[in-house]
CSV table of C-alpha atoms and ligand atoms in Angstrom, one decimal:
chain,number,residue,atom,x,y,z
A,92,UNK,CA,-3.1,-5.7,16.2
A,93,UNK,CA,-0.4,-5.4,18.8
A,94,UNK,CA,3.3,-5.5,17.0
A,95,UNK,CA,5.0,-5.9,20.5
A,96,UNK,CA,4.2,-9.7,21.3
A,97,UNK,CA,7.1,-12.0,21.5
A,98,UNK,CA,8.2,-14.6,19.5
A,99,UNK,CA,6.1,-17.5,20.9
A,100,UNK,CA,3.2,-14.7,21.2
A,101,UNK,CA,3.3,-14.1,18.1
A,102,UNK,CA,3.3,-17.9,16.6
A,103,UNK,CA,0.2,-18.1,19.0
A,104,UNK,CA,-1.6,-15.3,17.0
A,105,UNK,CA,-0.9,-17.2,14.1
A,106,UNK,CA,-2.3,-20.7,15.2
A,107,UNK,CA,-5.1,-19.4,16.8
A,108,UNK,CA,-6.2,-17.1,13.7
A,109,UNK,CA,-5.7,-20.6,11.6
A,110,UNK,CA,-8.2,-22.7,14.3
A,111,UNK,CA,-10.7,-20.0,13.7
A,112,UNK,CA,-10.9,-20.5,10.2
A,113,UNK,CA,-10.8,-24.2,10.5
A,114,UNK,CA,-13.3,-24.1,12.6
A,115,UNK,CA,-12.3,-25.8,15.8
A,116,UNK,CA,-13.5,-25.0,19.2
A,117,UNK,CA,-11.4,-23.1,21.8
A,118,UNK,CA,-10.5,-27.3,23.6
A,119,UNK,CA,-8.4,-27.7,20.1
A,120,UNK,CA,-6.8,-24.3,20.2
A,121,UNK,CA,-5.8,-24.8,23.6
A,122,UNK,CA,-4.6,-28.4,23.0
A,123,UNK,CA,-1.8,-27.2,20.4
A,124,UNK,CA,-1.0,-23.7,21.7
A,125,UNK,CA,1.7,-25.2,24.0
A,126,UNK,CA,4.7,-27.3,24.3
A,127,UNK,CA,3.9,-30.8,25.5
A,128,UNK,CA,7.4,-30.6,27.7
A,129,UNK,CA,9.7,-27.8,28.3
A,130,UNK,CA,12.9,-28.6,29.8
A,131,UNK,CA,15.4,-26.0,31.3
A,132,UNK,CA,18.9,-27.1,31.8
A,133,UNK,CA,22.0,-25.6,33.7
A,134,UNK,CA,25.2,-26.6,32.3
A,135,UNK,CA,28.4,-25.4,34.3
A,136,UNK,CA,32.3,-26.3,33.1
A,137,UNK,CA,35.5,-25.8,33.3
A,138,UNK,CA,36.9,-23.0,31.2
A,139,UNK,CA,40.5,-23.1,29.2
A,140,UNK,CA,41.7,-20.6,31.8
A,141,UNK,CA,40.8,-23.0,34.4
A,142,UNK,CA,37.5,-20.5,35.7
A,143,UNK,CA,34.1,-22.2,35.1
A,144,UNK,CA,31.0,-21.1,33.7
A,145,UNK,CA,27.8,-21.8,33.9
A,146,UNK,CA,25.0,-21.5,30.8
A,147,UNK,CA,21.4,-21.7,30.8
A,148,UNK,CA,20.0,-24.3,27.9
A,149,UNK,CA,16.5,-25.1,26.9
A,150,UNK,CA,14.4,-27.9,24.9
A,151,UNK,CA,11.2,-27.3,24.0
A,152,UNK,CA,9.5,-30.7,22.5
A,153,UNK,CA,6.5,-29.2,20.9
A,154,UNK,CA,3.7,-32.4,19.6
A,155,UNK,CA,5.0,-35.6,19.1
A,156,UNK,CA,1.2,-37.0,17.8
A,157,UNK,CA,2.8,-37.3,14.2
A,158,UNK,CA,6.1,-39.1,15.8
A,159,UNK,CA,8.9,-38.4,17.3
A,160,UNK,CA,9.9,-34.6,18.3
A,161,UNK,CA,12.6,-33.3,15.2
A,162,UNK,CA,14.4,-29.8,15.7
A,163,UNK,CA,17.7,-28.2,15.9
A,164,UNK,CA,20.0,-26.7,18.3
A,165,UNK,CA,21.0,-23.3,18.1
A,166,UNK,CA,23.6,-21.8,20.1
A,167,UNK,CA,23.3,-17.8,20.3
A,168,UNK,CA,23.9,-15.2,23.3
A,169,UNK,CA,19.8,-13.5,22.5
A,170,UNK,CA,18.5,-17.5,23.2
A,171,UNK,CA,15.6,-17.3,24.8
A,172,UNK,CA,12.2,-19.1,26.4
A,173,UNK,CA,10.0,-17.7,24.1
A,174,UNK,CA,11.6,-18.3,20.7
A,175,UNK,CA,12.4,-21.7,21.6
A,176,UNK,CA,9.1,-22.4,22.3
A,177,UNK,CA,8.2,-20.8,18.9
A,178,UNK,CA,10.8,-22.3,17.2
A,179,UNK,CA,9.5,-25.8,18.8
A,180,UNK,CA,5.9,-25.1,17.3
A,181,UNK,CA,6.9,-24.3,14.1
A,182,UNK,CA,9.0,-27.2,13.2
A,183,UNK,CA,5.9,-28.9,14.6
A,184,UNK,CA,3.7,-27.4,11.6
A,185,UNK,CA,6.6,-27.6,9.4
A,186,UNK,CA,6.7,-31.5,9.7
A,187,UNK,CA,3.4,-31.9,9.1
A,188,UNK,CA,3.0,-29.3,6.0
A,189,UNK,CA,5.5,-30.9,4.1
A,190,UNK,CA,4.0,-34.9,5.7
A,191,UNK,CA,7.0,-36.3,7.5
A,192,UNK,CA,6.5,-38.4,9.5
A,193,UNK,CA,7.8,-35.9,12.8
A,194,UNK,CA,6.6,-34.0,15.4
A,195,UNK,CA,8.5,-30.9,16.4
A,196,UNK,CA,10.8,-29.4,18.7
A,197,UNK,CA,13.9,-27.0,19.3
A,198,UNK,CA,16.7,-26.7,21.7
A,199,UNK,CA,19.0,-23.9,22.2
A,200,UNK,CA,22.0,-22.8,24.9
A,201,UNK,CA,22.4,-19.4,25.5
A,202,UNK,CA,25.9,-18.8,24.4
A,203,UNK,CA,28.3,-17.0,21.8
A,204,UNK,CA,30.1,-19.7,20.2
A,205,UNK,CA,32.4,-17.0,18.6
A,206,UNK,CA,34.1,-16.5,21.6
A,207,UNK,CA,35.1,-20.1,23.1
A,208,UNK,CA,37.8,-22.4,21.8
A,209,UNK,CA,37.0,-25.8,20.1
A,210,UNK,CA,37.8,-27.7,23.4
A,211,UNK,CA,35.5,-25.7,24.9
A,212,UNK,CA,32.7,-26.3,22.3
A,213,UNK,CA,33.3,-29.9,22.6
A,214,UNK,CA,32.5,-30.0,26.5
A,215,UNK,CA,29.3,-28.0,26.0
A,216,UNK,CA,27.8,-30.2,23.2
A,217,UNK,CA,28.7,-33.2,25.7
A,218,UNK,CA,27.3,-31.9,28.7
A,219,UNK,CA,24.3,-29.9,26.7
A,220,UNK,CA,23.1,-34.4,25.7
A,221,UNK,CA,24.2,-35.5,29.4
A,222,UNK,CA,21.8,-34.0,31.1
A,223,UNK,CA,18.9,-34.3,28.3
A,224,UNK,CA,20.0,-38.0,27.7
A,225,UNK,CA,16.8,-39.5,28.7
A,226,UNK,CA,14.4,-37.1,27.0
A,227,UNK,CA,16.2,-37.5,23.4
A,228,UNK,CA,16.6,-40.4,21.4
A,229,UNK,CA,15.8,-41.7,17.7
A,230,UNK,CA,12.4,-42.7,18.9
A,231,UNK,CA,11.9,-39.8,20.8
A,232,UNK,CA,13.5,-36.6,20.1
A,233,UNK,CA,16.0,-36.0,17.3
A,234,UNK,CA,18.1,-32.6,17.5
A,235,UNK,CA,19.4,-31.1,14.6
A,236,UNK,CA,22.2,-28.3,13.7
A,237,UNK,CA,20.7,-24.4,13.9
A,238,UNK,CA,22.0,-21.3,14.1
A,239,UNK,CA,25.8,-21.5,15.1
A,240,UNK,CA,26.1,-24.9,15.7
A,241,UNK,CA,27.5,-27.5,12.9
A,242,UNK,CA,28.1,-31.2,11.7
A,243,UNK,CA,30.9,-31.0,14.1
A,244,UNK,CA,28.6,-30.2,17.0
A,245,UNK,CA,26.4,-33.1,16.4
A,246,UNK,CA,29.2,-36.0,15.7
A,247,UNK,CA,30.4,-34.8,19.4
A,248,UNK,CA,26.6,-34.7,21.3
A,249,UNK,CA,26.0,-38.1,18.9
A,250,UNK,CA,29.4,-39.7,20.0
A,251,UNK,CA,28.2,-38.3,23.8
A,252,UNK,CA,24.9,-40.0,23.6
A,253,UNK,CA,26.6,-43.2,22.0
A,254,UNK,CA,28.8,-43.7,25.0
A,255,UNK,CA,25.8,-43.3,27.7
A,256,UNK,CA,23.2,-45.7,26.0
A,257,UNK,CA,26.4,-47.9,25.4
A,258,UNK,CA,25.9,-48.5,21.7
A,259,UNK,CA,25.4,-47.0,18.1
A,260,UNK,CA,22.5,-44.7,18.3
A,261,UNK,CA,23.6,-42.0,14.7
A,262,UNK,CA,19.8,-41.9,14.2
A,263,UNK,CA,20.1,-39.7,17.6
A,264,UNK,CA,20.8,-36.9,15.8
A,265,UNK,CA,20.5,-35.3,11.9
A,266,UNK,CA,23.2,-33.4,9.9
A,267,UNK,CA,25.6,-35.3,11.0
A,268,UNK,CA,28.8,-35.4,8.8
A,269,UNK,CA,29.2,-37.3,6.0
A,270,UNK,CA,31.4,-39.6,7.6
A,271,UNK,CA,29.1,-40.0,10.7
A,272,UNK,CA,25.6,-41.1,8.6
A,273,UNK,CA,25.4,-37.5,7.4
A,274,UNK,CA,23.3,-36.9,3.9
A,275,UNK,CA,24.3,-36.2,0.9
A,276,UNK,CA,23.0,-32.4,0.2
A,277,UNK,CA,22.1,-31.2,4.0
A,278,UNK,CA,24.2,-28.4,3.7
A,279,UNK,CA,22.4,-26.9,1.3
A,280,UNK,CA,19.2,-28.8,1.4
A,281,UNK,CA,17.1,-25.6,3.4
A,282,UNK,CA,17.7,-23.5,0.4
A,283,UNK,CA,17.7,-25.7,-2.0
A,284,UNK,CA,14.3,-26.3,-0.8
A,285,UNK,CA,13.3,-22.5,-0.7
A,286,UNK,CA,14.1,-22.2,-4.2
A,287,UNK,CA,12.0,-25.2,-6.0
A,288,UNK,CA,9.6,-23.1,-3.9
A,289,UNK,CA,10.6,-19.8,-6.0
A,290,UNK,CA,10.6,-22.2,-8.4
A,291,UNK,CA,6.6,-22.6,-7.9
A,292,UNK,CA,5.8,-19.3,-7.0
A,293,UNK,CA,7.6,-17.7,-10.4
A,294,UNK,CA,4.9,-19.6,-12.3
A,295,UNK,CA,1.7,-18.5,-10.7
A,296,UNK,CA,2.8,-15.3,-11.8
A,297,UNK,CA,3.7,-16.4,-15.0
A,298,UNK,CA,7.7,-15.2,-14.3
A,299,UNK,CA,10.5,-16.6,-15.9
A,300,UNK,CA,13.2,-16.5,-13.5
A,301,UNK,CA,16.1,-15.6,-15.9
A,302,UNK,CA,17.2,-12.4,-14.7
A,303,UNK,CA,14.7,-12.4,-11.5
A,304,UNK,CA,16.0,-10.0,-9.5
A,305,UNK,CA,16.9,-11.5,-5.9
A,306,UNK,CA,17.9,-9.5,-2.9
A,307,UNK,CA,18.9,-11.3,0.2
A,308,UNK,CA,18.9,-10.6,3.6
A,309,UNK,CA,21.7,-12.6,5.8
A,310,UNK,CA,24.3,-14.1,3.5
A,311,UNK,CA,24.2,-17.2,6.2
A,312,UNK,CA,23.9,-21.0,5.4
A,313,UNK,CA,20.2,-20.4,4.3
A,314,UNK,CA,21.0,-16.5,2.6
A,315,UNK,CA,24.3,-17.4,1.2
A,316,UNK,CA,23.2,-20.9,-0.7
A,317,UNK,CA,19.7,-19.5,-1.8
A,318,UNK,CA,21.6,-16.6,-3.8
A,319,UNK,CA,24.3,-19.0,-5.4
A,320,UNK,CA,21.5,-21.6,-6.6
A,321,UNK,CA,19.5,-18.8,-7.5
A,322,UNK,CA,22.1,-17.6,-9.7
A,323,UNK,CA,23.5,-20.5,-10.9
A,324,UNK,CA,21.1,-23.1,-11.4
A,325,UNK,CA,17.8,-20.3,-12.4
A,326,UNK,CA,20.0,-17.7,-13.7
A,327,UNK,CA,18.8,-15.4,-11.6
A,328,UNK,CA,20.1,-11.5,-10.7
A,329,UNK,CA,21.5,-11.0,-7.3
A,330,UNK,CA,20.9,-7.5,-6.8
A,331,UNK,CA,21.2,-7.1,-3.2
A,332,UNK,CA,23.0,-9.0,-0.3
A,333,UNK,CA,23.5,-8.0,3.6
A,334,UNK,CA,24.9,-9.7,6.6
A,335,UNK,CA,24.8,-8.3,10.5
A,336,UNK,CA,26.9,-5.7,9.5
A,337,UNK,CA,25.3,-3.7,6.7
A,338,UNK,CA,24.3,-4.9,2.8
A,339,UNK,CA,25.3,-4.1,-0.4
A,340,UNK,CA,23.4,-3.2,-3.4
A,341,UNK,CA,24.2,-3.2,-7.0
A,342,UNK,CA,21.3,-2.8,-9.2
A,343,UNK,CA,22.8,-4.7,-12.6
A,344,UNK,CA,23.5,-7.4,-10.3
A,345,UNK,CA,26.6,-8.8,-9.0
A,346,UNK,CA,28.4,-12.4,-8.5
A,347,UNK,CA,26.8,-14.3,-5.8
A,348,UNK,CA,29.6,-17.1,-5.0
A,349,UNK,CA,32.1,-13.6,-4.8
A,350,UNK,CA,30.0,-12.2,-2.0
A,351,UNK,CA,30.9,-15.7,-0.9
A,352,UNK,CA,34.0,-15.6,-0.8
A,353,UNK,CA,34.5,-12.0,0.7
A,354,UNK,CA,32.1,-12.9,3.2
A,355,UNK,CA,34.7,-16.2,4.1
A,356,UNK,CA,37.5,-13.6,3.9
A,357,UNK,CA,36.4,-11.1,5.8
A,358,UNK,CA,33.3,-11.9,8.0
A,359,UNK,CA,31.0,-9.8,5.7
A,360,UNK,CA,29.3,-9.1,2.4
A,361,UNK,CA,30.0,-5.5,3.0
A,362,UNK,CA,33.1,-3.9,0.6
A,363,UNK,CA,32.3,-6.1,-2.3
A,364,UNK,CA,34.2,-4.7,-5.4
A,365,UNK,CA,31.6,-3.2,-7.5
A,366,UNK,CA,28.7,-2.5,-5.0
A,367,UNK,CA,27.5,0.5,-2.7
A,368,UNK,CA,26.6,-0.2,0.6
A,369,UNK,CA,23.1,0.0,2.0
A,370,UNK,CA,21.1,-0.9,5.0
A,371,UNK,CA,19.6,-3.9,5.8
A,372,UNK,CA,16.5,-1.6,6.2
A,373,UNK,CA,16.4,-0.7,2.9
A,374,UNK,CA,17.2,-3.8,1.4
A,375,UNK,CA,13.9,-5.0,2.8
A,376,UNK,CA,12.2,-2.1,0.5
A,377,UNK,CA,14.0,-2.4,-2.6
A,378,UNK,CA,12.6,-2.9,-5.5
A,379,UNK,CA,12.6,-6.6,-6.9
A,380,UNK,CA,11.2,-9.5,-8.0
A,381,UNK,CA,11.9,-11.9,-4.8
A,382,UNK,CA,13.4,-11.2,-1.5
A,383,UNK,CA,14.2,-13.4,0.5
A,384,UNK,CA,14.4,-13.1,4.7
A,385,UNK,CA,17.2,-15.6,5.4
A,386,UNK,CA,18.3,-13.7,9.0
A,387,UNK,CA,16.1,-12.6,11.6
A,388,UNK,CA,12.6,-13.0,13.1
A,389,UNK,CA,10.2,-9.9,12.9
A,390,UNK,CA,11.7,-7.6,9.9
A,391,UNK,CA,8.8,-7.5,8.2
A,392,UNK,CA,6.8,-5.3,10.0
A,393,UNK,CA,4.1,-3.2,10.3
A,394,UNK,CA,6.6,0.0,9.9
A,395,UNK,CA,7.7,-1.3,6.4
A,396,UNK,CA,5.6,-4.1,5.3
A,397,UNK,CA,3.7,-1.1,3.1
A,398,UNK,CA,6.7,0.0,1.4
A,399,UNK,CA,7.6,-3.8,0.3
A,400,UNK,CA,8.2,-3.7,-3.6
A,401,UNK,CA,8.5,-7.3,-4.1
A,402,UNK,CA,6.7,-9.5,-6.1
A,403,UNK,CA,7.7,-12.9,-4.0
A,404,UNK,CA,8.5,-13.2,-0.4
A,405,UNK,CA,10.4,-16.2,0.0
A,406,UNK,CA,10.8,-16.5,4.1
A,407,UNK,CA,13.7,-18.8,4.5
A,408,UNK,CA,13.9,-17.8,7.7
A,409,UNK,CA,12.0,-18.6,10.7
A,410,UNK,CA,9.2,-15.6,12.1
A,411,UNK,CA,10.3,-12.8,9.3
A,412,UNK,CA,7.2,-11.1,9.2
A,413,UNK,CA,4.7,-10.4,11.6
A,414,UNK,CA,0.6,-11.6,11.6
A,415,UNK,CA,0.3,-7.4,11.2
A,416,UNK,CA,2.8,-7.2,7.8
A,417,UNK,CA,1.0,-10.3,6.5
A,418,UNK,CA,-2.1,-8.7,6.5
A,419,UNK,CA,-0.6,-5.6,4.8
A,420,UNK,CA,1.1,-8.1,2.1
A,421,UNK,CA,-1.9,-9.9,1.2
A,422,UNK,CA,-3.7,-6.7,0.2
A,423,UNK,CA,-0.8,-5.9,-1.6
A,424,UNK,CA,-1.0,-9.4,-3.4
A,425,UNK,CA,2.6,-10.1,-3.1
A,426,UNK,CA,3.1,-14.0,-2.5
A,427,UNK,CA,4.3,-15.1,0.4
A,428,UNK,CA,5.9,-18.2,0.7
A,429,UNK,CA,5.9,-18.9,4.8
A,430,UNK,CA,8.7,-19.9,6.3
A,431,UNK,CA,7.4,-22.9,7.5
A,432,UNK,CA,7.3,-24.8,4.2
A,433,UNK,CA,10.0,-22.0,2.7
A,434,UNK,CA,12.9,-23.8,5.1
A,435,UNK,CA,11.1,-27.6,5.6
A,436,UNK,CA,14.4,-28.6,3.2
A,437,UNK,CA,16.8,-28.7,6.0
A,438,UNK,CA,14.1,-31.1,8.2
A,439,UNK,CA,13.1,-33.3,5.3
A,440,UNK,CA,16.6,-33.6,4.8
A,441,UNK,CA,17.1,-34.3,7.6
A,442,UNK,CA,14.3,-36.9,7.5
A,443,UNK,CA,15.8,-38.5,4.8
A,444,UNK,CA,19.1,-38.5,6.9
A,445,UNK,CA,17.4,-40.7,9.3
A,446,UNK,CA,15.5,-42.7,6.5
A,447,UNK,CA,19.1,-43.9,5.1
A,448,UNK,CA,20.7,-44.8,9.1
A,449,UNK,CA,18.0,-47.3,9.3
A,450,UNK,CA,18.6,-48.9,6.0
A,451,UNK,CA,22.4,-48.3,6.4
A,452,UNK,CA,22.3,-47.2,2.8
A,453,UNK,CA,23.2,-43.9,1.2
A,454,UNK,CA,21.2,-42.4,-1.3
A,455,UNK,CA,23.4,-40.0,-3.6
A,456,UNK,CA,22.8,-36.2,-3.7
A,457,UNK,CA,21.2,-36.0,-7.7
A,458,UNK,CA,18.5,-38.6,-5.6
A,459,UNK,CA,17.8,-37.1,-2.2
A,460,UNK,CA,17.2,-33.6,-4.5
A,461,UNK,CA,15.1,-35.3,-6.7
A,462,UNK,CA,12.9,-36.7,-3.8
A,463,UNK,CA,13.1,-32.9,-2.4
A,464,UNK,CA,11.7,-31.2,-4.9
A,465,UNK,CA,8.7,-33.9,-4.8
A,466,UNK,CA,8.0,-33.0,-1.5
A,467,UNK,CA,8.4,-29.5,-1.4
A,468,UNK,CA,6.3,-29.4,-4.6
A,469,UNK,CA,3.3,-31.4,-3.7
A,470,UNK,CA,3.2,-28.7,0.0
A,471,UNK,CA,4.1,-25.6,-2.2
A,472,UNK,CA,0.5,-26.9,-4.7
A,473,UNK,CA,-1.4,-27.9,-1.4
A,474,UNK,CA,-0.8,-24.6,0.4
A,475,UNK,CA,-2.0,-22.7,-2.6
A,476,UNK,CA,-5.0,-24.9,-3.2
A,477,UNK,CA,-5.6,-24.1,0.3
A,478,UNK,CA,-5.3,-20.5,0.6
A,479,UNK,CA,-7.6,-19.9,-2.5
A,480,UNK,CA,-10.2,-22.2,-1.2
A,481,UNK,CA,-10.8,-20.5,2.1
A,482,UNK,CA,-9.6,-16.7,0.5
A,483,UNK,CA,-6.7,-16.2,2.9
A,484,UNK,CA,-3.0,-16.3,2.4
A,485,UNK,CA,-0.2,-18.6,2.1
A,486,UNK,CA,0.6,-19.0,5.4
A,487,UNK,CA,-2.8,-19.6,7.2
A,488,UNK,CA,-3.0,-22.5,3.4
A,489,UNK,CA,0.0,-23.7,5.5
A,490,UNK,CA,-1.4,-23.9,8.8
A,491,UNK,CA,-4.5,-25.2,7.9
A,492,UNK,CA,-3.0,-27.9,6.3
A,493,UNK,CA,-0.5,-28.4,9.2
A,494,UNK,CA,-3.0,-28.3,12.5
A,495,UNK,CA,-5.4,-30.2,10.4
A,496,UNK,CA,-2.6,-33.2,9.8
A,497,UNK,CA,-1.7,-32.7,14.4
A,498,UNK,CA,-5.4,-32.4,15.2
A,499,UNK,CA,-5.9,-35.8,13.5
A,500,UNK,CA,-3.4,-37.7,14.6
A,501,UNK,CA,-4.2,-36.4,18.2
A,502,UNK,CA,-7.8,-37.4,18.0
A,503,UNK,CA,-6.8,-40.9,16.4
A,504,UNK,CA,-4.6,-41.3,19.5
A,505,UNK,CA,-7.9,-40.6,21.9
A,506,UNK,CA,-5.9,-37.3,22.9
A,507,UNK,CA,-8.7,-35.4,22.4
B,1309,NAD,P1,23.5,-18.6,10.0
B,1309,NAD,O1,24.2,-18.0,11.2
B,1309,NAD,O2,24.0,-19.2,9.3
B,1309,NAD,O3,23.4,-16.9,9.3
B,1309,NAD,C1,22.8,-16.0,9.4
B,1309,NAD,C2,23.1,-14.6,8.9
B,1309,NAD,O4,22.2,-13.6,9.5
B,1309,NAD,C3,24.4,-14.3,9.2
B,1309,NAD,O5,24.9,-13.7,7.9
B,1309,NAD,C4,24.4,-13.3,9.8
B,1309,NAD,O6,25.2,-12.2,9.5
B,1309,NAD,C5,22.7,-12.4,9.5
B,1309,NAD,N1,22.4,-11.6,10.3
B,1309,NAD,C6,22.8,-11.4,12.3
B,1309,NAD,N2,22.5,-10.5,12.4
B,1309,NAD,C7,21.4,-9.4,11.2
B,1309,NAD,C8,21.1,-8.4,11.3
B,1309,NAD,N3,20.6,-8.0,12.3
B,1309,NAD,N4,21.0,-7.8,10.3
B,1309,NAD,C9,20.7,-8.8,8.8
B,1309,NAD,N5,21.4,-9.5,9.3
B,1309,NAD,C10,21.7,-10.8,10.0
B,1309,NAD,O7,21.9,-19.1,10.3
B,1309,NAD,P2,21.0,-19.5,9.1
B,1309,NAD,O8,21.5,-21.1,9.7
B,1309,NAD,O9,21.2,-19.7,7.4
B,1309,NAD,O10,19.4,-19.5,9.6
B,1309,NAD,C11,19.2,-18.2,9.2
B,1309,NAD,C12,17.7,-18.3,9.3
B,1309,NAD,O11,17.4,-19.4,8.6
B,1309,NAD,C13,17.5,-18.4,10.9
B,1309,NAD,O12,16.4,-17.7,11.4
B,1309,NAD,C14,16.9,-20.1,11.2
B,1309,NAD,O13,16.2,-20.3,11.7
B,1309,NAD,C15,16.4,-20.2,9.7
B,1309,NAD,N6,16.5,-21.6,8.9
B,1309,NAD,C16,17.9,-21.9,9.0
B,1309,NAD,C17,17.7,-23.5,8.3
B,1309,NAD,C18,19.1,-24.1,8.3
B,1309,NAD,O14,19.3,-24.8,7.6
B,1309,NAD,N7,19.9,-23.6,8.0
B,1309,NAD,C19,16.7,-24.5,8.6
B,1309,NAD,C20,15.4,-23.8,8.9
B,1309,NAD,C21,15.5,-22.3,9.0
């Protein structure tokens, strides 16, 4: 298997394999493999120092057969067309896998938000919506936060959209602040959904999560909440964590909340008292029960898959495992909870936010998480069953469920 593929090509390799397992012919694969619409924009704006700067942005609208498209907006210096397209494809399969009535999209701007002032962030957010206002909307495409975007940025975007159309339309965007129609539980929904899947995987291994050892790569929104939830609610032992500056390790465990506070104070987990420094590479190969990649793409690949010792890999990050690594891990009997299932909690609670916004009736956090648990558990169980029936891995199980739903919707619409 060629490991030099870009992220979108990797997503297409996965899709092609799943189409073959489903017995679909090349017409169906061709109808599924590219975004319906890909938009590239340029935003030129005056910065605080009086100079003008031009930013490149994207929106990839992958598939709308099952409903309005949904997907986050990522602001990152390494944002690129291939990544946005891949993420929009995974959003499509994610919504279909957990069976919420939405299609998939994704957007982004190439920028480093850490270098921008608050006023510049607001200008960038409003400009992005101005360029895309005809292409997004509650019944068209509904953005949300992703890496380096947050509820405040969603609030500016919603306000700009409502100003353009001249009326309230809170359901144009999700991940909003609670005061503006956000949902309880949205901030840690991705991690929460992932922990429900880990609980189910542990059941399948007849493994008690109490005292189970966990290593987590990436200590941002997804990773740090997962660490704290697994520790506080499931009594797991967090033995390793990392971020872009490196990792920390203690075989007897450390407090996930202390690690979080240490990162807030020093902007890294590295240096937490009572831990030793390890590299990101070492973290992935540690002896542990649960490994959670929650940072970057392609970190588990041909070069390290054979050395992975975890019993469960819960992919909170999008695209952390390459196709070649998938084959190696399957032969080692490691349970993979594939990305677009494992991290579907975020979009599911975004969907709840849309529903609550339509009814102008808001649920408690307990109600949100109880509904989330039902959806995640059902999707996890269906994935494992499908994979077992077809003697394949969970990623292919999840793909088969998702693409069958999308293909059926496309057939009913008369598209294929
Ligand atoms: P984030 O920006 O909050 O956190 C990212 C973390 O990764 C940070 O701790 C950062 O230091 C770390 N990191 C960056 N480069 C690294 C490197 N080279 N090695 C190790 N760690 C590194 O982002 P997030 O929202 O937590 O997203 C993380 C992943 O989860 C992404 O793949 C994202 O698409 C996925 N995801 C997140 C959500 C969500 O709701 N937050 C939903 C679905 C999927």
